Amino acid sequence: MKKTPKDKAKIIKPSNRLSLKVGKGGLPKKILNQAEKIQNDFSFDFMPMAYSELVTFKTQLKELSSREDSSLSDAAKDALMTPIMMIKANAGMFHYDLLREVAEDILYTLDYIDSLNTDALDLIDLQVRILNHIIDHARPGKITPNGLELIKEIDAAIDRYRKKHPQSTPDAP
Amino acid sequence: MPYDFKNASILIVEDMPPIVELLRQILHTFGFAEVFIAKDTEHAFDIICQHEPDLILTDWVLPGGNGLELTKKIRTDSQSPTPFVPIIMITGFCSKKHVELARDAGVNEFLTKPFTSQDLYSRISQVIENPRDFVKTRHFFGPDRRRHMSINYNGDKKRDQDDSDDVFEIDFADDATDFYGGSEPQDILSRLRQETKDLLPES
């Protein structure tokens, strides 16, 4: 189909107001190190909020899994993914590394599945019990070897699910 | 000459107080003297109309709306005083679908949570050093969505590795402390691990 003049894209070169105000050349390493230290030292007890997000997720999951139709619309997926995304994002920001990693795996699972079939529900149920347990006992810090082993098993379970239910693969988290 | 942010203003649109505080501290360290805060889209648009900040950081999920709607409003609303202002979307969503939605709404840069102060600095630096042209069509107004990128990417792809051990090259530290001490949580963890191992057996 031929493009009409109305369909043509107009290219605009706006003036870079920010650059005009701040100049160019970056920030000294010293400043960047200070900012990094501020972030590393920043602490916040994220667990009450994480628990609240988990409750939201469980409620959504219960509601969706009680429906006769097990398929997942984009809106239903978003409703499930949002509380887990909040856990992943904020756990990472406040240095709860294992919690972040497990939430990221759940997010990947939710992105991958297109229905709440029995296998998907089994996988999500187990992931959520793990997440619940971590929230009950977590504190900020790096992942222990035990935590790493756990993540390895979760990833392997996701791979088994993908083999059993192949489809076009979403981007890896 | 290094950047001098003391005359530049920035708006943070985020409803979670600790994230706001962390961002505020980092931005002050970078040198921003004027940092506006809004916790929802309506408040944000009011601040934009009143103060015309030079840069906007917005969360995706916000009370009473979202960062996509705010971005579209800044770009296309007739009341918007700064349709070309650089917008950095900050979110925990990281799928291709979400990046495309943000791009199509008109954001300049996408920053995934969790992020480091260095990541934030890189995005700010990007909009300063490499500003994009704007494109106006019947259905879109915002920064040019085309990116120059290498098609010969050889980096890691977490899910497509033959050797999944690579995924676990995470720094082992002496202060590994993601669980409280005591044996009970670790016992439960081991049990859950075994349960995960037994889930969906391959036939």
XYZ file of C-alpha atoms in Angstrom:
376
model
C 0.000 0.000 0.000
C 1.343 3.409 -0.946
C 1.994 5.822 1.888
C 0.153 9.102 1.767
C 1.892 12.318 2.889
C -0.171 12.119 6.094
C 1.379 8.703 6.964
C 4.934 9.962 6.544
C 6.975 10.199 9.719
C 8.218 13.642 10.622
C 11.666 13.714 12.212
C 12.253 16.390 14.840
C 15.587 17.284 16.398
C 14.749 18.781 19.782
C 17.316 20.888 21.567
C 18.989 18.930 24.354
C 18.051 21.137 27.272
C 19.585 18.805 29.821
C 22.913 18.695 28.027
C 22.935 22.490 27.666
C 22.461 22.822 31.428
C 24.842 20.151 32.712
C 27.495 20.044 30.006
C 29.285 16.932 28.854
C 32.080 14.770 30.149
C 30.534 12.460 32.739
C 30.984 12.287 36.490
C 34.262 11.651 38.342
C 34.830 8.094 39.558
C 34.880 9.387 43.128
C 31.244 10.545 42.868
C 30.163 7.260 41.307
C 31.888 5.331 44.097
C 30.121 7.473 46.707
C 26.758 6.735 45.069
C 27.569 3.038 44.994
C 28.430 3.094 48.689
C 25.159 4.843 49.501
C 23.276 2.105 47.675
C 25.258 -0.727 49.265
C 24.718 0.706 52.735
C 21.019 1.396 52.214
C 18.842 -1.004 54.184
C 15.117 -1.513 54.438
C 13.063 -4.317 55.955
C 11.250 -5.367 52.831
C 9.697 -8.525 54.306
C 6.292 -7.124 55.407
C 5.805 -5.686 51.935
C 7.005 -8.897 50.289
C 4.532 -10.874 52.366
C 1.703 -8.555 51.365
C 2.596 -8.938 47.667
C 2.683 -12.701 48.096
C -0.813 -12.669 49.603
C -2.019 -10.632 46.603
C -0.461 -13.160 44.264
C -1.989 -16.151 46.064
C -5.438 -14.540 45.953
C -5.127 -13.880 42.210
C -3.881 -17.401 41.582
C -6.684 -18.966 43.590
C -9.266 -16.936 41.719
C -7.836 -17.740 38.301
C -7.275 -21.432 38.985
C -10.860 -21.896 40.158
C -12.154 -20.907 36.719
C -13.232 -23.619 34.298
C -11.160 -22.154 31.490
C -7.485 -22.673 32.340
C -6.162 -20.392 29.574
C -4.477 -17.164 30.621
C -5.321 -13.845 29.026
C -2.690 -11.090 28.914
C -4.605 -9.229 31.619
C -4.685 -12.302 33.867
C -0.980 -12.832 33.323
C -0.235 -9.225 34.199
C -2.331 -9.537 37.360
C -0.276 -12.578 38.398
C 3.065 -11.142 37.357
C 2.779 -7.728 38.982
C 3.085 -8.771 42.668
C 5.936 -11.172 41.842
C 7.632 -8.459 39.811
C 7.338 -6.149 42.836
C 9.002 -8.792 45.022
C 11.779 -9.412 42.499
C 12.440 -5.711 41.932
C 12.474 -4.603 45.549
C 14.210 -7.687 46.944
C 17.001 -6.886 44.522
C 17.089 -3.215 45.459
C 17.341 -4.040 49.173
C 19.895 -6.837 48.826
C 17.692 -9.905 49.455
C 19.504 -11.865 46.785
C 17.928 -15.307 47.174
C 14.435 -13.851 47.320
C 15.139 -11.868 44.161
C 16.464 -14.916 42.346
C 13.475 -17.140 43.229
C 10.965 -14.391 42.353
C 12.753 -13.957 39.030
C 12.281 -17.661 38.319
C 8.560 -17.429 39.128
C 8.301 -14.413 36.856
C 9.935 -16.405 34.089
C 7.516 -19.285 34.666
C 4.508 -16.962 34.537
C 5.806 -15.352 31.374
C 6.299 -18.761 29.759
C 3.049 -20.526 30.572
C -0.053 -19.909 28.500
C -2.487 -21.780 30.726
C -2.891 -22.867 34.315
C -2.651 -26.561 33.493
C -1.900 -29.122 36.205
C 1.854 -29.094 35.602
C 1.983 -25.305 35.629
C -0.003 -25.166 38.844
C 2.256 -27.793 40.471
C 5.351 -25.835 39.454
C 3.967 -22.486 40.597
C 2.671 -23.964 43.852
C 6.102 -25.295 44.731
C 7.850 -22.074 43.722
C 5.423 -20.087 45.854
C 5.964 -22.337 48.881
C 9.693 -21.791 48.470
C 9.169 -18.043 48.184
C 6.949 -18.098 51.270
C 9.598 -19.955 53.237
C 12.288 -17.509 52.170
C 10.132 -14.538 53.138
C 9.575 -16.134 56.545
C 13.292 -16.489 57.181
C 15.179 -14.133 54.886
C 17.442 -11.278 55.729
C 19.589 -9.234 53.365
C 22.719 -10.799 51.991
C 24.348 -12.868 49.333
C 23.126 -16.303 48.314
C 24.482 -19.258 50.284
C 25.600 -22.472 48.572
C 22.329 -24.049 49.788
C 20.381 -21.251 48.141
C 22.322 -21.744 44.928
C 21.501 -25.450 44.929
C 17.842 -24.601 45.386
C 17.856 -22.175 42.443
C 19.592 -24.787 40.339
C 16.779 -27.245 41.063
C 14.104 -24.642 40.313
C 15.758 -23.850 36.983
C 15.945 -27.568 36.193
C 12.232 -27.973 37.007
C 11.413 -25.031 34.700
C 13.471 -26.664 31.943
C 11.560 -29.935 32.431
C 8.305 -27.997 32.180
C 9.499 -26.298 28.983
C 10.409 -29.661 27.456
C 7.002 -31.078 28.345
C 5.143 -27.974 27.179
C 7.192 -26.535 24.319
C 6.253 -23.192 22.809
C 7.868 -20.053 21.524
C 10.303 -19.053 24.209
C 10.069 -15.654 25.859
C 13.229 -13.742 26.576
C 15.323 -15.219 29.341
C 15.151 -13.207 32.569
C 34.596 19.314 32.463
C 32.428 16.902 34.420
C 28.648 17.170 34.463
C 27.323 19.922 36.672
C 23.803 18.985 37.724
C 23.288 21.862 40.150
C 21.141 23.809 37.666
C 19.222 20.788 36.424
C 15.992 19.534 37.928
C 14.690 15.997 38.018
C 11.320 14.444 38.848
C 11.013 11.032 40.501
C 7.602 9.402 40.047
C 7.544 6.509 42.492
C 5.146 5.484 45.241
C 7.468 3.385 47.390
C 9.115 5.638 50.010
C 12.370 3.672 50.494
C 12.998 3.591 46.737
C 12.292 7.335 46.581
C 14.733 7.926 49.416
C 17.427 5.784 47.819
C 17.013 7.544 44.459
C 17.024 10.941 46.138
C 20.282 10.200 47.945
C 21.945 8.871 44.794
C 20.787 11.847 42.703
C 21.995 14.310 45.333
C 25.362 12.550 45.261
C 25.431 12.990 41.478
C 24.893 16.701 42.142
C 21.206 17.311 41.411
C 20.095 20.143 43.669
C 16.447 20.158 42.656
C 14.715 16.786 43.005
C 10.917 16.742 42.774
C 8.937 13.772 44.051
C 5.496 12.572 42.957
C 3.797 9.387 44.044
C 1.121 9.206 41.374
C 0.598 10.285 37.777
C -1.732 13.179 38.567
C 0.690 14.743 41.032
C 3.518 14.144 38.574
C 1.746 15.972 35.764
C 1.026 18.902 38.078
C 4.722 19.163 38.949
C 5.660 18.915 35.259
C 3.281 21.746 34.376
C 4.509 23.881 37.261
C 8.276 23.256 37.239
C 9.131 21.717 33.854
C 11.819 19.340 35.148
C 14.749 18.570 32.846
C 14.571 14.813 33.352
C 11.927 12.357 34.579
C 12.366 8.982 36.235
C 9.091 7.095 36.440
C 8.065 3.776 37.869
C 5.754 1.580 35.765
C 3.231 0.546 38.426
C 1.736 3.602 40.133
C -1.406 4.305 42.143
C -4.294 5.405 39.957
C -2.445 4.899 36.689
C 0.911 3.842 35.378
C 4.150 5.171 33.945
C 3.080 4.361 30.388
C 0.002 6.551 30.631
C 2.056 9.322 32.186
C 4.634 9.108 29.397
C 1.944 9.288 26.708
C 0.377 12.260 28.460
C 3.702 14.117 28.692
C 4.367 13.473 24.996
C 0.947 14.217 23.536
C -1.300 16.167 25.912
C -1.959 19.705 24.725
C -1.357 20.942 28.299
C 2.087 19.337 28.479
C 4.778 22.029 28.587
C 7.669 19.638 27.886
C 6.797 16.985 25.289
C 10.508 16.391 24.544
C 11.671 15.879 28.135
C 13.842 12.757 28.558
C 11.924 9.994 30.388
C 13.580 6.976 31.976
C 11.185 4.131 32.821
C 12.195 2.207 35.941
C 10.481 -1.148 36.459
C 10.878 -4.730 37.564
C 9.274 -5.901 34.317
C 11.930 -7.019 31.898
C 10.305 -9.066 29.140
C 10.566 -7.994 25.512
C 6.844 -7.233 25.553
C 7.260 -4.746 28.402
C 10.277 -3.054 26.843
C 8.318 -2.625 23.605
C 5.301 -1.211 25.426
C 7.520 1.353 27.149
C 9.265 2.227 23.909
C 5.933 2.635 22.099
C 4.674 4.909 24.873
C 7.621 7.227 24.206
C 10.216 6.574 26.914
C 13.856 7.371 26.138
C 15.495 4.749 28.321
C 14.438 1.594 30.180
C 16.000 0.680 33.524
C 15.195 -2.667 35.118
C 14.904 -3.080 38.870
C 17.011 -4.102 40.616
C 19.504 -1.569 39.302
C 22.746 -0.142 40.595
C 23.664 3.517 40.901
C 26.023 2.899 37.977
C 23.081 1.643 35.854
C 21.122 4.775 36.702
C 24.100 6.973 35.859
C 24.516 5.167 32.514
C 20.906 5.886 31.533
C 21.197 9.551 32.524
C 24.473 9.816 30.660
C 22.856 8.196 27.620
C 20.147 10.863 27.342
C 22.756 13.599 27.734
C 25.401 12.278 25.358
C 23.279 10.458 22.784
C 19.925 12.185 22.510
C 17.553 10.660 20.001
C 15.612 12.460 17.341
C 11.868 12.532 17.869
C 9.470 10.944 15.438
C 5.940 12.119 14.801
C 3.507 9.917 12.943
C -0.262 9.581 13.078
C 0.041 6.974 15.833
C 3.264 7.785 17.633
C 5.148 10.705 19.032
C 8.361 10.114 20.912
C 12.066 9.306 20.637
C 13.108 7.373 17.544
C 12.457 3.725 18.385
C 15.195 2.367 16.154
C 18.392 1.337 17.897
C 21.726 0.667 16.282
C 22.728 -2.715 17.619
C 24.979 -5.595 16.772
C 23.165 -8.617 15.394
C 26.143 -10.781 16.217
C 25.547 -10.872 19.962
C 27.690 -13.535 21.570
C 26.919 -12.892 25.222
C 25.222 -15.110 27.776
C 21.650 -16.222 27.350
C 20.580 -17.660 30.648
C 17.956 -20.085 29.367
C 19.760 -21.208 26.234
C 23.003 -22.411 27.741
C 23.982 -26.022 27.316
C 25.993 -25.808 30.463
C 23.683 -24.391 33.108
C 26.521 -24.255 35.634
C 27.454 -20.881 34.187
C 24.298 -19.453 35.722
C 25.646 -20.031 39.187
C 28.887 -18.154 38.966
C 27.692 -15.845 41.717
C 30.148 -14.379 44.119
C 30.528 -16.652 47.133
C 31.115 -14.436 50.112
C 32.055 -15.235 53.667
C 29.110 -13.187 54.813
C 26.560 -15.273 52.923
C 23.543 -14.589 55.060
C 20.348 -15.062 53.160
C 18.888 -17.194 55.946
C 18.791 -16.849 59.658
C 20.959 -19.275 61.525
C 19.552 -22.438 63.027
C 18.862 -25.751 61.393
C 15.095 -25.630 60.915
C 14.919 -23.209 57.985
C 17.764 -25.037 56.255
C 16.011 -28.394 56.796
C 12.850 -27.047 55.207
C 14.922 -25.571 52.423
C 16.521 -28.969 51.776
C 13.119 -30.625 51.747
C 11.774 -28.062 49.286
C 14.837 -28.564 47.153
C 14.232 -32.304 47.029
C 10.574 -31.711 46.214
C 11.630 -29.441 43.345
C 14.001 -32.122 42.096
C 11.175 -34.660 42.028
C 8.694 -32.348 40.314
C 7.729 -33.100 36.673
C 9.963 -36.168 36.229
C 11.181 -36.775 32.706
C 9.695 -39.975 31.300
